[in-house]
Short mmCIF file of C-alpha atoms in Angstrom, two decimals:
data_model
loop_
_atom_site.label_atom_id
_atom_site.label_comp_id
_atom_site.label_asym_id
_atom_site.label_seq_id
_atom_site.Cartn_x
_atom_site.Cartn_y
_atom_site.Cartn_z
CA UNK A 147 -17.75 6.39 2.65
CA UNK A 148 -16.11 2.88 3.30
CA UNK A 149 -14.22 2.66 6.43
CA UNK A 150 -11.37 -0.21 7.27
CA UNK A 151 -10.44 -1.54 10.97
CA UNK A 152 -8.02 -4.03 11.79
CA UNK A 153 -8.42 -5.73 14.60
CA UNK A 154 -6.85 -8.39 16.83
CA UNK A 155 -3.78 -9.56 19.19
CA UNK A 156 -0.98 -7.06 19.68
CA UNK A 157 1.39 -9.71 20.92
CA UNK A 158 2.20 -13.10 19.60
CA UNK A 159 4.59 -15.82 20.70
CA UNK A 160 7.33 -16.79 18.02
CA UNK A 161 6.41 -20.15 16.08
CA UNK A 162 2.55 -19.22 16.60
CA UNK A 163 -0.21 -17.72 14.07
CA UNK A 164 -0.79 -14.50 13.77
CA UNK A 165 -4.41 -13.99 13.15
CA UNK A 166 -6.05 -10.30 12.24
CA UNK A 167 -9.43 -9.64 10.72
CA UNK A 168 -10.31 -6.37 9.08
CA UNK A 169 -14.01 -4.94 9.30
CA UNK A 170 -15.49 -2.55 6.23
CA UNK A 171 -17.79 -0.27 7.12
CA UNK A 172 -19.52 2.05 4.93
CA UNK A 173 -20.20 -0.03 2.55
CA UNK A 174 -20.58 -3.80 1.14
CA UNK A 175 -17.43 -5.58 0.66
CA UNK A 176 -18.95 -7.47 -1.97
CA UNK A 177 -19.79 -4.17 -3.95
CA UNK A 178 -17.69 -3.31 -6.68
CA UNK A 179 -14.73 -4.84 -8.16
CA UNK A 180 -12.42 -4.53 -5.63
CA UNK A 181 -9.75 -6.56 -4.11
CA UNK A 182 -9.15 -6.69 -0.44
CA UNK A 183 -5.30 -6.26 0.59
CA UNK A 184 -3.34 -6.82 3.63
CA UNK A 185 0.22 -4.66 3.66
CA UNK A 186 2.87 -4.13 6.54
CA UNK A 187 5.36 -2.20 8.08
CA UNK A 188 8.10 -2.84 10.27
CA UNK A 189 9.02 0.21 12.73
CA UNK A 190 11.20 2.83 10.83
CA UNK A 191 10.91 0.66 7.06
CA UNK A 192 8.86 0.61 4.12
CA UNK A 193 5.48 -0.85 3.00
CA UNK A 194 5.37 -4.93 2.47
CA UNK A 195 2.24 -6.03 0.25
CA UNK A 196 1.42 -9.43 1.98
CA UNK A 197 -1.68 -10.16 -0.16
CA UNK A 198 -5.32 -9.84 -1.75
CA UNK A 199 -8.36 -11.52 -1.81
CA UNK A 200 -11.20 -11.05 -4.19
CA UNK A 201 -14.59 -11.37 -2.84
CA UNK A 202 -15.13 -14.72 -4.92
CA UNK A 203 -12.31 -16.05 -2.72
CA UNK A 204 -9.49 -15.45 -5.31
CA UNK A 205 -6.18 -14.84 -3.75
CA UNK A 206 -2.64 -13.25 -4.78
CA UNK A 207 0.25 -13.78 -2.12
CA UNK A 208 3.58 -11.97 -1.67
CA UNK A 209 6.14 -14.62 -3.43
CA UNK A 210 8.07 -14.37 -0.36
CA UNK A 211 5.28 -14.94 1.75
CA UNK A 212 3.44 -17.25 0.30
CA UNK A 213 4.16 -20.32 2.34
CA UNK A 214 2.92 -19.25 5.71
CA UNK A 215 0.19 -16.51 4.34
CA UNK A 216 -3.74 -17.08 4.18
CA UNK A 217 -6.09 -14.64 3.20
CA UNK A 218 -9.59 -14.99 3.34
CA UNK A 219 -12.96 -13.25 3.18
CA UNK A 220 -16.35 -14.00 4.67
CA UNK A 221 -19.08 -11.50 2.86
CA UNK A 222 -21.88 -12.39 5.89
CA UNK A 223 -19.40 -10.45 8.39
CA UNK A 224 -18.21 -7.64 5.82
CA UNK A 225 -14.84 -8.94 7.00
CA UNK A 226 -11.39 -10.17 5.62
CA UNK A 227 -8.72 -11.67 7.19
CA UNK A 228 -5.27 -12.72 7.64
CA UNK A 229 -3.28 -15.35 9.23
CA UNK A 230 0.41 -15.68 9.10
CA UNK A 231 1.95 -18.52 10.73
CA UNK A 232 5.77 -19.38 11.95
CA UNK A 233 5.93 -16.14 12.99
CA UNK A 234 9.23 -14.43 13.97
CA UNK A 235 10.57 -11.65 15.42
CA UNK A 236 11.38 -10.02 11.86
CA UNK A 237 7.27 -10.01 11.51
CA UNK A 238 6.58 -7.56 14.26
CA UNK A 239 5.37 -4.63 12.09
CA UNK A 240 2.24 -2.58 11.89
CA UNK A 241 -0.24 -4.69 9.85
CA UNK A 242 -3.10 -2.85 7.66
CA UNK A 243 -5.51 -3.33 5.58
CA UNK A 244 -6.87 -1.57 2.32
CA UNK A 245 -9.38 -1.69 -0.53
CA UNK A 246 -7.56 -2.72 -4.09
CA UNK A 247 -8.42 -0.80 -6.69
CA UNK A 248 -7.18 -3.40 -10.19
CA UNK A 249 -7.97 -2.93 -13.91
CA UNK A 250 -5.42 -3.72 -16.48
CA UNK A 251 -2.72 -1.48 -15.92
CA UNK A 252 -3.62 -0.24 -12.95
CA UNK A 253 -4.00 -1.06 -8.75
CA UNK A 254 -3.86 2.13 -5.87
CA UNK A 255 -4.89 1.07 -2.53
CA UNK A 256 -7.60 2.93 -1.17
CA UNK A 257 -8.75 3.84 1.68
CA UNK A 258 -6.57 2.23 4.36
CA UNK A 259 -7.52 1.19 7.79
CA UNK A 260 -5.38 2.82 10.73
CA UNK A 261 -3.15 0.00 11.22
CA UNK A 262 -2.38 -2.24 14.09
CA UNK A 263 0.89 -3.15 15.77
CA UNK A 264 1.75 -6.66 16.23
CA UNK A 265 4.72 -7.60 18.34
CA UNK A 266 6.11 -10.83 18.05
CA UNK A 267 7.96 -11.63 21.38
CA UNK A 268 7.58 -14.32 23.96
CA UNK B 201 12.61 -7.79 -11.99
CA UNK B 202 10.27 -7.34 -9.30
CA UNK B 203 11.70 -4.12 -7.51
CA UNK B 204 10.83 -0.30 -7.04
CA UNK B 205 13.65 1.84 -6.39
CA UNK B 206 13.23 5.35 -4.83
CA UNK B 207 15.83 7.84 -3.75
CA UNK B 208 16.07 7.58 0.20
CA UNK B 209 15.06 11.42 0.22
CA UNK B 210 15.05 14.54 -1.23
CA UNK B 211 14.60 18.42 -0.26
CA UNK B 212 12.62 21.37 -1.68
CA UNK B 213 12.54 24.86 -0.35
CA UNK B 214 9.11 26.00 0.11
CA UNK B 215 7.13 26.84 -2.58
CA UNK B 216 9.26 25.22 -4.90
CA UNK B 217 8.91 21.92 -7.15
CA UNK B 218 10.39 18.49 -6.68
CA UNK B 219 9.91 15.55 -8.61
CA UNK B 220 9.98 11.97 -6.87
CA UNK B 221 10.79 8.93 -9.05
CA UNK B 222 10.53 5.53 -9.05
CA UNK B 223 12.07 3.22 -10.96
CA UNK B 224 11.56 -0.81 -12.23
CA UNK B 225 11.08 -2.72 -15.15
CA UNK B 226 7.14 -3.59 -14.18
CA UNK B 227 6.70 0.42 -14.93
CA UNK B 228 6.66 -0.31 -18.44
CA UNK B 229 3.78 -2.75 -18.63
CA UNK B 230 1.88 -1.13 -14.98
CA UNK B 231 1.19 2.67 -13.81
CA UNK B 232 2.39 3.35 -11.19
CA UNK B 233 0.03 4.50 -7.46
CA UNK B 234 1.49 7.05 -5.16
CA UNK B 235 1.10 7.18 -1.59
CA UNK B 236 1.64 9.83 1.24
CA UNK B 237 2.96 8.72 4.96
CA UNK B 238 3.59 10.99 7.42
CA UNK B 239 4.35 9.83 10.94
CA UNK B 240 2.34 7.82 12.93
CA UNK B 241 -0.27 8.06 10.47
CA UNK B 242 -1.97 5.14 7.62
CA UNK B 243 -0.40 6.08 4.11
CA UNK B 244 -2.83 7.97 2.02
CA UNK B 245 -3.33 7.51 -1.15
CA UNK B 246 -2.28 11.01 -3.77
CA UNK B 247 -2.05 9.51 -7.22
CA UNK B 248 -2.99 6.24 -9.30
CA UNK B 249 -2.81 5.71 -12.85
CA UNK B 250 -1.89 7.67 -15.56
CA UNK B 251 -2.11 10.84 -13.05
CA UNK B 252 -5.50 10.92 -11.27
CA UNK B 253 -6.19 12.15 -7.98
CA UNK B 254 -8.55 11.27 -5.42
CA UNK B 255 -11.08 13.62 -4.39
CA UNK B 256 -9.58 15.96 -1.56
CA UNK B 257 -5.71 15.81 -3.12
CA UNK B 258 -4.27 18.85 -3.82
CA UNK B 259 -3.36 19.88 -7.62
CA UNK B 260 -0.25 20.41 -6.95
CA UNK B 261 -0.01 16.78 -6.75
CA UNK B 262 0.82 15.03 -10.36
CA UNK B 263 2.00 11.93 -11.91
CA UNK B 264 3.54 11.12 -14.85
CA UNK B 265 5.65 8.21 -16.36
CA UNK B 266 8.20 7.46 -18.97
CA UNK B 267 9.38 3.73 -20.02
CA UNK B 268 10.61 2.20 -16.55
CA UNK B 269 10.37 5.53 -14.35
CA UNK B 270 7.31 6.84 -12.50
CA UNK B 271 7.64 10.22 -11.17
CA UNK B 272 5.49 12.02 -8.56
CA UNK B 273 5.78 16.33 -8.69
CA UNK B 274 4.90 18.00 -6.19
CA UNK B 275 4.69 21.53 -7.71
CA UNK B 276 5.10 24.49 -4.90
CA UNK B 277 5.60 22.23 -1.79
CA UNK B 278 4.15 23.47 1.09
CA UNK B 279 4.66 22.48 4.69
CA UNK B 280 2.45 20.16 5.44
CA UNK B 281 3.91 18.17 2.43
CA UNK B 282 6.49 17.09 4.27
CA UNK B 283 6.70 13.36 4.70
CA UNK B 284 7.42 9.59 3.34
CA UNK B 285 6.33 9.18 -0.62
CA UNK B 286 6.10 5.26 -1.21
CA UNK B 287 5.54 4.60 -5.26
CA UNK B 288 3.12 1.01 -5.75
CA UNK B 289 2.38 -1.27 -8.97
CA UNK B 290 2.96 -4.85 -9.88
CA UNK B 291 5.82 -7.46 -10.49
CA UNK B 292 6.64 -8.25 -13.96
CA UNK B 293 4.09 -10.81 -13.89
CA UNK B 294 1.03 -9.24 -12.96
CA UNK B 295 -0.02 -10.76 -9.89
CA UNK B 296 1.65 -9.43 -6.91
CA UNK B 297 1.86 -5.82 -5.58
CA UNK B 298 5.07 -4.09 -4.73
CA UNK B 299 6.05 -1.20 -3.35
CA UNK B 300 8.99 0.99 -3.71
CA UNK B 301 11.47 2.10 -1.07
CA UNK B 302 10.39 5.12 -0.20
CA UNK B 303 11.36 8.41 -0.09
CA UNK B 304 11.37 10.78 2.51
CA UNK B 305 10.83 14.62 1.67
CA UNK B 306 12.24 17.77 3.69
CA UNK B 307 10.54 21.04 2.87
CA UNK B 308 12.81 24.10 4.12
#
C-alpha cells in the first residue's frame, strides 16, 4: 500500500524558505490519477490546504498562499515537494503531505504522511 | 464563498448517534470528504463522496448531504470515536481545496 514521508528542516529563520520534500513509497507516484497535496496545521488549529501538483506538473495553490508557494514533483525520485518562502512566525505548523483523490465532484485526501513540525524562529 | 463552517464541538453518550455538519455554498456543486484527527496523530480519512468508506472504516460511519450542508453520523459512538472531525471539498470555483473548522467530539 502507498506510504507518504515528509521530510526536512524542523527550524527555519523568519524571511527564509521553507523547503520539505515528501517520499511515496508503495507505489509509483506517477500511477493513477492522482494529485499530490501539501496541507498544514498550526498547534491547537485546523487543517490549511496549501496546494497540489499533478504528476504532469499541473499545480493548484491556496489563494492566500499563492504568492510565496511552489509545488513541484520529480517522478525519477517518487518525490514531491514544497517550498514556501517569506516565512513567518504564523507558518510554524505541522506540514503534511497526502495523495488527492479528484473526479468531478469529488477530492478526499488519502493516505497522509505522519506530518512534520516546522518551527519558524530565529 | 469559499468557507466550511463546523460547530466547534459536540457530545454523544455512548452508544448513541450524532450527526456532524458542515456547511458552505461549494456543497452544492462538490461532495463533501470527511476526516478523523485524534491527537498527535495524521488525520485519517472516514468518508468521501456521496458516502463511501475506505476499506477498514467502521459502518457506523456515514455521509450524507443536502443543498449547502454535509453531514457526517456517527451512529452508536463508541470510545475510541472520540476526536477532531474536519469536513473537505472545494471553493466555489473548483480549483482549490478547503477545509472546514472542525469539530471536536466528546463521547460520555
Amino acid at each position: 500500500q502507498v506510504q507518504l514521508q515528509e521530510s526536512g528542516p524542523g527550524l527555519v529563520k523568519p524571511s527564509q524558505t521553507l523547503s520539505l520534500t515528501c517520499t511515496v513509497s508503495g507505489g509509483s507516484i506517477s500511477s493513477g490519477s492522482y494529485y499530490w497535496s501539501w496541507i498544514r496545521q498550526p498547534a491547537g488549529k485546523g487543517l490549511e490546504w496549501i496546494g497540489r501538483i499533478y504528476t504532469s506538473g499541473s499545480t493548484n495553490y491556496n489563494p492566500s498562499l499563492k504568492s510565496r508557494v511552489t509545488i513541484s514533483v520529480d517522478t525519477s525520485k517518487n518525490q514531491f515537494s514544497l517550498k514556501l518562502s517569506s516565512v513567518t512566525a504564523a507558518d510554524t505548523a505541522v506540514y503534511y503531505c497526502a495523495r488527492d483523490a479528484v473526479t468531478r465532484r469529488e477530492n478526499w485526501f488519502d493516505p497522509w504522511g505522519q506530518g512534520t513540525l516546522v518551527t519558524v524562529s530565529s | 464563498s469559499s468557507e466550511l463552517t463546523q460547530d466547534p464541538a459536540v457530545s454523544v453518550a455512548l452508544g448513541q448517534t450524532v450527526r456532524i455538519t458542515c456547511q458552505g455554498d461549494s456543497l452544492r456543486s462538490y461532495y463533501a470528504s470527511w476526516y478523523q484527527q485524534k491527537p498527535g496523530q495524521a488525520p485519517v480519512l472516514v468518508i468521501y463522496g456521496k458516502n463511501n468508506r475506505p476499506s477498514g472504516i467502521p459502518d457506523r460511519f456515514s455521509g450524507s448531504s443536502s443543498g449547502n450542508t454535509a453531514s457526517l453520523t456517527i451512529t452508536g459512538a463508541q470510545a475510541e470515536d472520540e476526536a477532531d472531525y474536519y469536513c473537505n471539498s472545494r471553493d466555489s470555483s473548483g480549483n482549490h481545496g478547503v477545509f472546514g473548522t472542525g469539530t471536536k467530539v466528546t463521547v460520555l
